[in-house]
mmCIF file of C-alpha atoms in Angstrom:
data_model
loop_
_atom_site.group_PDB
_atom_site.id
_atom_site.type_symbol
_atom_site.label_atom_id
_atom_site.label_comp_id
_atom_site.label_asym_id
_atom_site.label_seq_id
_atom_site.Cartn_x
_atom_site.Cartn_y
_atom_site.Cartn_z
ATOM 1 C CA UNK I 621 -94.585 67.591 -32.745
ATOM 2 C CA UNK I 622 -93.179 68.221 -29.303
ATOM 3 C CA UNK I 623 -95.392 69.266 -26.542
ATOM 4 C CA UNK I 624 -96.482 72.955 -26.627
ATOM 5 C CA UNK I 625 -96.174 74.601 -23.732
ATOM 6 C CA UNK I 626 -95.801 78.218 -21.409
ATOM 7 C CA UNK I 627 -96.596 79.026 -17.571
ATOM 8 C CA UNK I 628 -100.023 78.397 -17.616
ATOM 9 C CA UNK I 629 -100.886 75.539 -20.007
ATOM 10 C CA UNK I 630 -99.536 72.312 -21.747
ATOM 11 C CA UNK I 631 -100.427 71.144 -25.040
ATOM 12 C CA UNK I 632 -99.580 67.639 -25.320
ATOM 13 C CA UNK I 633 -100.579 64.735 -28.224
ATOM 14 C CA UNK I 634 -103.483 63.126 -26.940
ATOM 15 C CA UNK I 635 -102.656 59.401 -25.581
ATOM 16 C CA UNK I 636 -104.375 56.403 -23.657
ATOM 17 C CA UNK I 637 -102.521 57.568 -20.448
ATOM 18 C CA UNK I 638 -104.732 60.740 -20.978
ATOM 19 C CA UNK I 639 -108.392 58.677 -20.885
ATOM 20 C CA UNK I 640 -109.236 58.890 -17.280
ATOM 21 C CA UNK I 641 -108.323 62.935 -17.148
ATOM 22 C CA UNK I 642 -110.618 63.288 -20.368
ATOM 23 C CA UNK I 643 -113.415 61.220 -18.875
ATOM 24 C CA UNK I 644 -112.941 63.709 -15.830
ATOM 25 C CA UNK I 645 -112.788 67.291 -17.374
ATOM 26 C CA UNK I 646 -115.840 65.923 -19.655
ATOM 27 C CA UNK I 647 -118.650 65.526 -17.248
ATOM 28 C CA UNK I 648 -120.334 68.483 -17.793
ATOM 29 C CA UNK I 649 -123.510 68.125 -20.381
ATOM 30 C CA UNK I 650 -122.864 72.017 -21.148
ATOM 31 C CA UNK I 651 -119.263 71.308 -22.401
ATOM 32 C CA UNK I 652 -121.137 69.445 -25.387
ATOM 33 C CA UNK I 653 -123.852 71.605 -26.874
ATOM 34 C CA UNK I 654 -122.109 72.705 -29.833
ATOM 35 C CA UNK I 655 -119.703 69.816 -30.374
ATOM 36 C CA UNK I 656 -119.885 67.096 -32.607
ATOM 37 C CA UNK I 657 -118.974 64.954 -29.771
ATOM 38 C CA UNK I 658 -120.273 63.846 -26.251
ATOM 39 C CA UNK I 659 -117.950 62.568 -24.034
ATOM 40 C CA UNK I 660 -119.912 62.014 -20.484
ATOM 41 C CA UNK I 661 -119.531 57.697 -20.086
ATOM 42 C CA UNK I 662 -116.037 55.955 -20.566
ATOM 43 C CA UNK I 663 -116.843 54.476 -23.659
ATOM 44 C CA UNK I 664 -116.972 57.713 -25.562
ATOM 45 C CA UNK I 665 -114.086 58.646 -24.048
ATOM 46 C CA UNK I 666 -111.761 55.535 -25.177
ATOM 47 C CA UNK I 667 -113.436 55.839 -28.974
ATOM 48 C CA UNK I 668 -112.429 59.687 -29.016
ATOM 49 C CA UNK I 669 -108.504 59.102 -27.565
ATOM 50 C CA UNK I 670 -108.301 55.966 -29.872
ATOM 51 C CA UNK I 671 -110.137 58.136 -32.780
ATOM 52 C CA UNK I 672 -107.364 60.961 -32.286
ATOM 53 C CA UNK I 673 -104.620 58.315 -32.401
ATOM 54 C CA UNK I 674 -105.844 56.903 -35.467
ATOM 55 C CA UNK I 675 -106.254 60.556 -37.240
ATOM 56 C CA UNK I 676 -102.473 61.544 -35.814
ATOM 57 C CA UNK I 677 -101.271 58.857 -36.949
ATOM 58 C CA UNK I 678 -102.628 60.076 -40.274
ATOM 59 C CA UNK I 679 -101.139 63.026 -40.700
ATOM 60 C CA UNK I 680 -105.194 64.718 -40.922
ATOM 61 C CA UNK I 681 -105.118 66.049 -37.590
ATOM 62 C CA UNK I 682 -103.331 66.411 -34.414
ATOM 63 C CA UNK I 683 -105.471 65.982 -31.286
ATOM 64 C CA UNK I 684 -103.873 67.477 -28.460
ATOM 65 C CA UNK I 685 -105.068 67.369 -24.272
ATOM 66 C CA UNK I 686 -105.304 70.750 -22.176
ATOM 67 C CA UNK I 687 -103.361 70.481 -19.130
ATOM 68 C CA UNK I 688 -103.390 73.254 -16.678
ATOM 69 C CA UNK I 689 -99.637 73.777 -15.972
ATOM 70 C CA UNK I 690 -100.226 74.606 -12.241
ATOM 71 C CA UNK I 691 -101.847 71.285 -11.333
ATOM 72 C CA UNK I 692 -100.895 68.991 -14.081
ATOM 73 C CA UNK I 693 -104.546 68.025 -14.828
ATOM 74 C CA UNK I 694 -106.210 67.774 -17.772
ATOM 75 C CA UNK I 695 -109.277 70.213 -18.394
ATOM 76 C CA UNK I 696 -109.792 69.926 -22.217
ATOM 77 C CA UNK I 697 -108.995 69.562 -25.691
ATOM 78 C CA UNK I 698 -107.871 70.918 -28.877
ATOM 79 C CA UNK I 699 -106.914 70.155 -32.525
ATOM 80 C CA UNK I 700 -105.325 70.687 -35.351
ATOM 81 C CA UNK I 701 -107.378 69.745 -38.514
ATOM 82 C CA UNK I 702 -108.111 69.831 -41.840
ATOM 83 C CA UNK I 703 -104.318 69.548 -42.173
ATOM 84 C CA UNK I 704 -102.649 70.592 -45.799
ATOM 85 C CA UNK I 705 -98.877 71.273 -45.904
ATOM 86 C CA UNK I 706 -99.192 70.933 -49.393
ATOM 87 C CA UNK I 707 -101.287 74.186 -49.385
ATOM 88 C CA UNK I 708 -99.820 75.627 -46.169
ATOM 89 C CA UNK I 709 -103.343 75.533 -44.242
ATOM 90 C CA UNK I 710 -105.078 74.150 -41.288
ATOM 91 C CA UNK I 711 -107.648 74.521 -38.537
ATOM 92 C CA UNK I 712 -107.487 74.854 -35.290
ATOM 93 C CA UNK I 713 -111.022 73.622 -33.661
ATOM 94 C CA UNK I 714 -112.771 70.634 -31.705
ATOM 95 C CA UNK I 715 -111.483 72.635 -28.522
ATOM 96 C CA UNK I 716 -113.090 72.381 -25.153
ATOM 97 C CA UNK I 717 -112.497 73.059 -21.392
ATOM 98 C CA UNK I 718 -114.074 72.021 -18.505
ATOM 99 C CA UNK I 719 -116.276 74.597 -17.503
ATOM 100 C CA UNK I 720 -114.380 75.658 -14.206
ATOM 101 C CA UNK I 721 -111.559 77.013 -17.000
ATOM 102 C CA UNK I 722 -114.536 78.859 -18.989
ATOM 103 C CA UNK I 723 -113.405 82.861 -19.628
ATOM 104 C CA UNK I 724 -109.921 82.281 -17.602
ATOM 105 C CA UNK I 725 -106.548 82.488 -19.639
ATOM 106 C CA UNK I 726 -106.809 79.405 -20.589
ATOM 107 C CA UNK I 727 -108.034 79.344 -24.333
ATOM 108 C CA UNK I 728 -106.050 82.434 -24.895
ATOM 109 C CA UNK I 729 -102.671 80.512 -24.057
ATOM 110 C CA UNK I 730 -103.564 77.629 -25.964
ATOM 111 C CA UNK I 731 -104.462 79.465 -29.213
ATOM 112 C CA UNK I 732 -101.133 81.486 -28.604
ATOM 113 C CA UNK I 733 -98.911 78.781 -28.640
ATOM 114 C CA UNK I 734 -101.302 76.596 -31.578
ATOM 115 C CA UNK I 735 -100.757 79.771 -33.592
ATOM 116 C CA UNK I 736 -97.102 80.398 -33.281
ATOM 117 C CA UNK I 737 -96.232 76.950 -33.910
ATOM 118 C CA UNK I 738 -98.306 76.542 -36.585
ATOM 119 C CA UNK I 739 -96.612 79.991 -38.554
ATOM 120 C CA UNK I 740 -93.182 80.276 -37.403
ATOM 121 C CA UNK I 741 -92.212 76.702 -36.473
ATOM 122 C CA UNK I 742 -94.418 75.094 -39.632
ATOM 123 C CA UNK I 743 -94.154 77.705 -41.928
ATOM 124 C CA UNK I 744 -98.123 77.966 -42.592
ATOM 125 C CA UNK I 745 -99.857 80.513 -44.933
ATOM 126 C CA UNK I 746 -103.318 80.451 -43.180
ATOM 127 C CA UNK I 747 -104.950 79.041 -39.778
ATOM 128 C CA UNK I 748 -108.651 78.767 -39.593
ATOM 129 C CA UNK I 749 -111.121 79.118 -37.111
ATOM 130 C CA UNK I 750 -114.542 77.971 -37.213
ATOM 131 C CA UNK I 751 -117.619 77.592 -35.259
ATOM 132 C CA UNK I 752 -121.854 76.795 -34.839
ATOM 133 C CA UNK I 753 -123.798 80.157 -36.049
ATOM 134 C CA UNK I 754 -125.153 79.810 -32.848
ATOM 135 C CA UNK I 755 -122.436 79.529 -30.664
ATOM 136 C CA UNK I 756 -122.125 83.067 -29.805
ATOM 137 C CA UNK I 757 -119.975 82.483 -27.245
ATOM 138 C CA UNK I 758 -117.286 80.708 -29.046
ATOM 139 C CA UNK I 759 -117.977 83.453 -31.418
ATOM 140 C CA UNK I 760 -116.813 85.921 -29.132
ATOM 141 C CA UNK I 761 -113.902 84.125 -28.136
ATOM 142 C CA UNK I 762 -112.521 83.909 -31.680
ATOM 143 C CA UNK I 763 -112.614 87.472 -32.501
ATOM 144 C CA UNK I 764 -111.251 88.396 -29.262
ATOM 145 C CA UNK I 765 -108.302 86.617 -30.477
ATOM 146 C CA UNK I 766 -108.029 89.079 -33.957
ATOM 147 C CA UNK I 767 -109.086 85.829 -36.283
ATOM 148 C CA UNK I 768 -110.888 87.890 -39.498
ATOM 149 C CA UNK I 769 -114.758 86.857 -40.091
ATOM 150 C CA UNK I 770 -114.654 85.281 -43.914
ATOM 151 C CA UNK I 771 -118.481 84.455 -43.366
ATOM 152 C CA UNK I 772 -121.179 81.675 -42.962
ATOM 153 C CA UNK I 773 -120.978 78.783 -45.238
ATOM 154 C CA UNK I 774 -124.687 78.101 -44.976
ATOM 155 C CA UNK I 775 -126.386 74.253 -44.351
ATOM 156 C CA UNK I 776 -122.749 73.511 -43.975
ATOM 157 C CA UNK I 777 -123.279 70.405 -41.196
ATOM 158 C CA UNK I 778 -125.674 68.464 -39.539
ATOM 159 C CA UNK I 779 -125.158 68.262 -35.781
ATOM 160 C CA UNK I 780 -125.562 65.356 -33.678
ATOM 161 C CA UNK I 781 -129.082 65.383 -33.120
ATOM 162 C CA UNK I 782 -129.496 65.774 -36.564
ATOM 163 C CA UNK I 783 -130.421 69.707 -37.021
ATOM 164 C CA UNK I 784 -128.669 71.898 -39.432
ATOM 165 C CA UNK I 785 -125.520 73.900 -38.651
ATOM 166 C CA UNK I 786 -124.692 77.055 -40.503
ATOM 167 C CA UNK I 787 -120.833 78.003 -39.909
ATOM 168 C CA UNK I 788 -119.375 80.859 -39.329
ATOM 169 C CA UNK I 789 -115.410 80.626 -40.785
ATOM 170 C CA UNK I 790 -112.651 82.712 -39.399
ATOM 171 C CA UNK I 791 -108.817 82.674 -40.527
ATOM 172 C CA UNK I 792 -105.424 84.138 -39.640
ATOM 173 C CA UNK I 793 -102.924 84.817 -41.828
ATOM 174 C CA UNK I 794 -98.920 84.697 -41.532
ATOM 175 C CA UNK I 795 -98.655 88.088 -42.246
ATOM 176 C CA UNK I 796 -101.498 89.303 -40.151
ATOM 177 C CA UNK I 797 -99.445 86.952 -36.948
ATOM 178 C CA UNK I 798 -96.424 89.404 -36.123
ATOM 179 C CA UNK I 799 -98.804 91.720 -35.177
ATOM 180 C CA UNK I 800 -101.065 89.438 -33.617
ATOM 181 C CA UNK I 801 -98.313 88.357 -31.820
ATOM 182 C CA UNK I 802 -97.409 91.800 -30.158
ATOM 183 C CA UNK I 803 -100.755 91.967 -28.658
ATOM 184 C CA UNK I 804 -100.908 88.324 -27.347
ATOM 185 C CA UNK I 805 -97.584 88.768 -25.999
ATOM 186 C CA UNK I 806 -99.273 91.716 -23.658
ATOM 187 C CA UNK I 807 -102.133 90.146 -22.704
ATOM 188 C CA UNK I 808 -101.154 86.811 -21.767
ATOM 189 C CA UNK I 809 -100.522 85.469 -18.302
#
């Protein structure tokens, strides 16, 4: 997969060359609340870039770094996942921005250009979308985009610190995008 990219972001296969940037963006505790990562020392940083090599490299997902397009710096992440071209299917999650990128364009671009390549340049049947029951905000964010609630698979992971996370699943299909489309294409930039 090439880079994906418009006026305002880059989407680009995450990379060693891309640690320091991570290790960067990442130094904000509030960035990790919800994820199954933490990414404030170095260490964590090199284990989730060599982690995201390992799982490209194995066709399961594709890790990809944010890069604002107007500075060239990276200021997140994102992912494709749960990857099945036998079925058609994947997910786009793991994503995160510095917090200085929080309710900009940003996320919008990004799941724009994740979404078109996923249905018109792979040819997929479904994209999913999922997040913490009580990440409201991501919440938010995802049906801003027009991603369908499917419901909460319940006791569905335990986080980090070991409590319980209830997950609330959201998917797009191809023949929902064309339309989807239309209203990205006027809201973007």
């Amino acid at each position: 997969m090439k880079a994906l990219e418009n006026e305002v972001v880059k989407l680009v296969p995450i990379n060693n060359e891309h640690i320091d940037g991570i290790y960067k963006a990442a130094q904000f505790p509030e960035i990790w609340e919800h994820l199954s990562v933490t990414l404030l020392d170095l260490e964590s940083v090199v284990q989730y870039v060599e982690d995201g090599i390992k799982k490209r490299e194995a066709k399961t997902d594709y890790p990809l770094v944010i890069i604002d397009a107007k500075t060239n710096e990276v200021i997140g992440s994102t992912s494709y996942m749960d990857i099945s071209m036998a079925h058609k299917r994947l997910e786009i999650g793991s994503t995160w921005l510095t917090p200085a990128y929080w309710r900009s364009n940003i996320n919008t671009n990004c799941k724009f250009l994740l979404l078109q390549y996923g249905f018109e340049e792979l040819g997929l049947n479904r994209i999913q979308i999922k997040t913490g029951h009580e990440n409201s905000r991501s919440q938010k964010a995802i049906e801003r985009l027009g991603a369908v609630k499917e419901g909460i698979l319940r006791n569905h992971m335990i986080r980090k610190e070991g409590t319980i996370r209830h997950t609330v699943m959201y998917s797009i299909m191809s023949e929902e995008w064309p339309e989807m489309k239309k209203r990205f294409v006027a809201e973007l930039l």
